[in-house]
Short mmCIF file of the C-alpha atoms (twelve columns), coordinates in Angstrom:
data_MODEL
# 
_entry.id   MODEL 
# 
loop_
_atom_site.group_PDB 
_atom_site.id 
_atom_site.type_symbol 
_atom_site.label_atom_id 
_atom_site.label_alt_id 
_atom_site.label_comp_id 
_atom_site.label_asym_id 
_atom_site.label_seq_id 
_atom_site.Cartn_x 
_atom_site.Cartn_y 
_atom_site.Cartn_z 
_atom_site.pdbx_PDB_model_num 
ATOM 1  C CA . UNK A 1  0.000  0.000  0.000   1 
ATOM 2  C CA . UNK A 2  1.302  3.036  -0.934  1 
ATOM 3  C CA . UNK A 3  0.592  6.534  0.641   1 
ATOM 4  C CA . UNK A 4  1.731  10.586 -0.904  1 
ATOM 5  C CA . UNK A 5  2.284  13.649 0.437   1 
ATOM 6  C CA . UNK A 6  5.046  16.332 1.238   1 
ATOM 7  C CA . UNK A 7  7.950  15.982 3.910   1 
ATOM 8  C CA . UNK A 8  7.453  18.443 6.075   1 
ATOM 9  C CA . UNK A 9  11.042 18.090 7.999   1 
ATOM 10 C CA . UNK A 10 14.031 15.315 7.716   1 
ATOM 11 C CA . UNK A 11 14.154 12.929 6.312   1 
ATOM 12 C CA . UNK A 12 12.722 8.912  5.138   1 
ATOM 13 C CA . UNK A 13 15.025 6.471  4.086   1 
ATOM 14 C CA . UNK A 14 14.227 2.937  2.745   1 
ATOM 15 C CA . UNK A 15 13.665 0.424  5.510   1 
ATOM 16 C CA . UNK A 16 13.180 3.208  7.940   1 
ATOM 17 C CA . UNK A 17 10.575 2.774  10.877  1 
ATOM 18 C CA . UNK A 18 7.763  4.717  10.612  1 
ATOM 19 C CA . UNK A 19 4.809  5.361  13.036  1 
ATOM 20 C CA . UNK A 20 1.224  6.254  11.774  1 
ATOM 21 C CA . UNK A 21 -1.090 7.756  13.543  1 
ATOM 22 C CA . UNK A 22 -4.972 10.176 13.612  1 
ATOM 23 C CA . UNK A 23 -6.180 12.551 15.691  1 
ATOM 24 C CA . UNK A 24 -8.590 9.638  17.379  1 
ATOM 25 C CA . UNK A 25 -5.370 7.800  19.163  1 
ATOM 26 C CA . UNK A 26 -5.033 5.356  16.083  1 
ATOM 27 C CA . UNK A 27 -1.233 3.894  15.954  1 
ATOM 28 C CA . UNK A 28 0.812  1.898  14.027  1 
ATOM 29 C CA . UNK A 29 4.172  1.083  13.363  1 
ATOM 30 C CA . UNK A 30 5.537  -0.136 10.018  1 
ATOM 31 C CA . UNK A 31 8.657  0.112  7.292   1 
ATOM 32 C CA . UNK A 32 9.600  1.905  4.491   1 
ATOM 33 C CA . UNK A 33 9.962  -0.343 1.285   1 
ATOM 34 C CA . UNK A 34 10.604 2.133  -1.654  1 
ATOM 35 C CA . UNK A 35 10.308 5.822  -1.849  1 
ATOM 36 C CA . UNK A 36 9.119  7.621  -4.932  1 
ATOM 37 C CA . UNK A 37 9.630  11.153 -6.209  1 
ATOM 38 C CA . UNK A 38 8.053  11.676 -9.433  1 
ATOM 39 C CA . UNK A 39 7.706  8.090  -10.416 1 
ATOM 40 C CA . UNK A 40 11.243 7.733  -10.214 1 
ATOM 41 C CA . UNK A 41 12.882 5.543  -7.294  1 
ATOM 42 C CA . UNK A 42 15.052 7.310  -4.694  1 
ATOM 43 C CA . UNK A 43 16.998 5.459  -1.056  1 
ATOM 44 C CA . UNK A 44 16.102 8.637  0.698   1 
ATOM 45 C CA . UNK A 45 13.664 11.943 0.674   1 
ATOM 46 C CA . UNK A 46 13.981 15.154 2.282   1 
ATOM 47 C CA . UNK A 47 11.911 17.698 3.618   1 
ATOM 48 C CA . UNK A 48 10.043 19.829 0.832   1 
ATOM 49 C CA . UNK A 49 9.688  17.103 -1.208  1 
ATOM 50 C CA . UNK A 50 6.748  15.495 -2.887  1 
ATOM 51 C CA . UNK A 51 6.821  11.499 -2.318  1 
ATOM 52 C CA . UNK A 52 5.163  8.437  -2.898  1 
ATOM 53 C CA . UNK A 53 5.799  6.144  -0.119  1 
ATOM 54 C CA . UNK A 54 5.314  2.176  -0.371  1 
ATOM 55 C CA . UNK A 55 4.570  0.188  3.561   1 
ATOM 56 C CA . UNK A 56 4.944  -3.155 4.228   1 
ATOM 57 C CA . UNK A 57 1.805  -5.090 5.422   1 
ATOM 58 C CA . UNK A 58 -1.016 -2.479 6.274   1 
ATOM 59 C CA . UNK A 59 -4.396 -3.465 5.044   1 
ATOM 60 C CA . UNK A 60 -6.070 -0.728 2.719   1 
ATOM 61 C CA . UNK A 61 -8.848 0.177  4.910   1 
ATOM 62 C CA . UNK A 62 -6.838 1.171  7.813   1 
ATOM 63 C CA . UNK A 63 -5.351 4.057  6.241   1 
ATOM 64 C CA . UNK A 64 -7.246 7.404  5.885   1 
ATOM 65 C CA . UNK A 65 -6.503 10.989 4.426   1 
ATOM 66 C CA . UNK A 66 -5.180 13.170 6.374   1 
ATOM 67 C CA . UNK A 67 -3.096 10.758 8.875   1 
ATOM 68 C CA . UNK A 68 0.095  11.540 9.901   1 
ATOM 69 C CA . UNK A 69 3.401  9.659  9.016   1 
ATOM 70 C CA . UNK A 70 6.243  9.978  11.103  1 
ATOM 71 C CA . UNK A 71 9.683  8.833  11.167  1 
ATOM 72 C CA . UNK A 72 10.270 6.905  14.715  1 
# 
C-alpha cells in the first residue's frame, strides 16, 4: 500500500521505521519499502519534497486521508 504527500522536515530512508497515527489515538508502526519522487525511485527523501511512499503489510482500509506519518 502506498501513501503521498510532502515531507514536512528530515528525512525517510528505505527500511526506515515509521509510526502512523490520527487525531482519534489510532497507531501503528511499520517500514519503508521504496520511496518515490516523481515516479522515479530514490533510497532517501527530504523535507520539501513530494513522495510516494510504499509500507509493508497495512491493510487498505486502515489508512485514511489526512493521517500523519512519522519517522520513529
Amino acid at each position: 500500500l502506498s501513501v503521498t504527500g510532502l515531507v514536512g522536515s528530515g528525512i525517510f530512508k528505505v527500511g526506515d521505521k515509521v509510526e502512523i497515527s490520527d487525531n482519534n489515538g489510532y497507531k501503528k508502526t511499520i517500514s519503508i519499502k521504496r520511496l518515490q519522487v516523481f515516479r522515479n525511485l530514490k533510497d532517501q527523501v527530504g523535507a520539501g519534497e513530494n513522495v510516494g511512499i510504499v509500507l509493508g503489510d497495512i491493510p487498505k482500509g486502515e489508512l485514511k486521508r489526512g493521517m500523519l506519518v512519522k519517522s520513529i
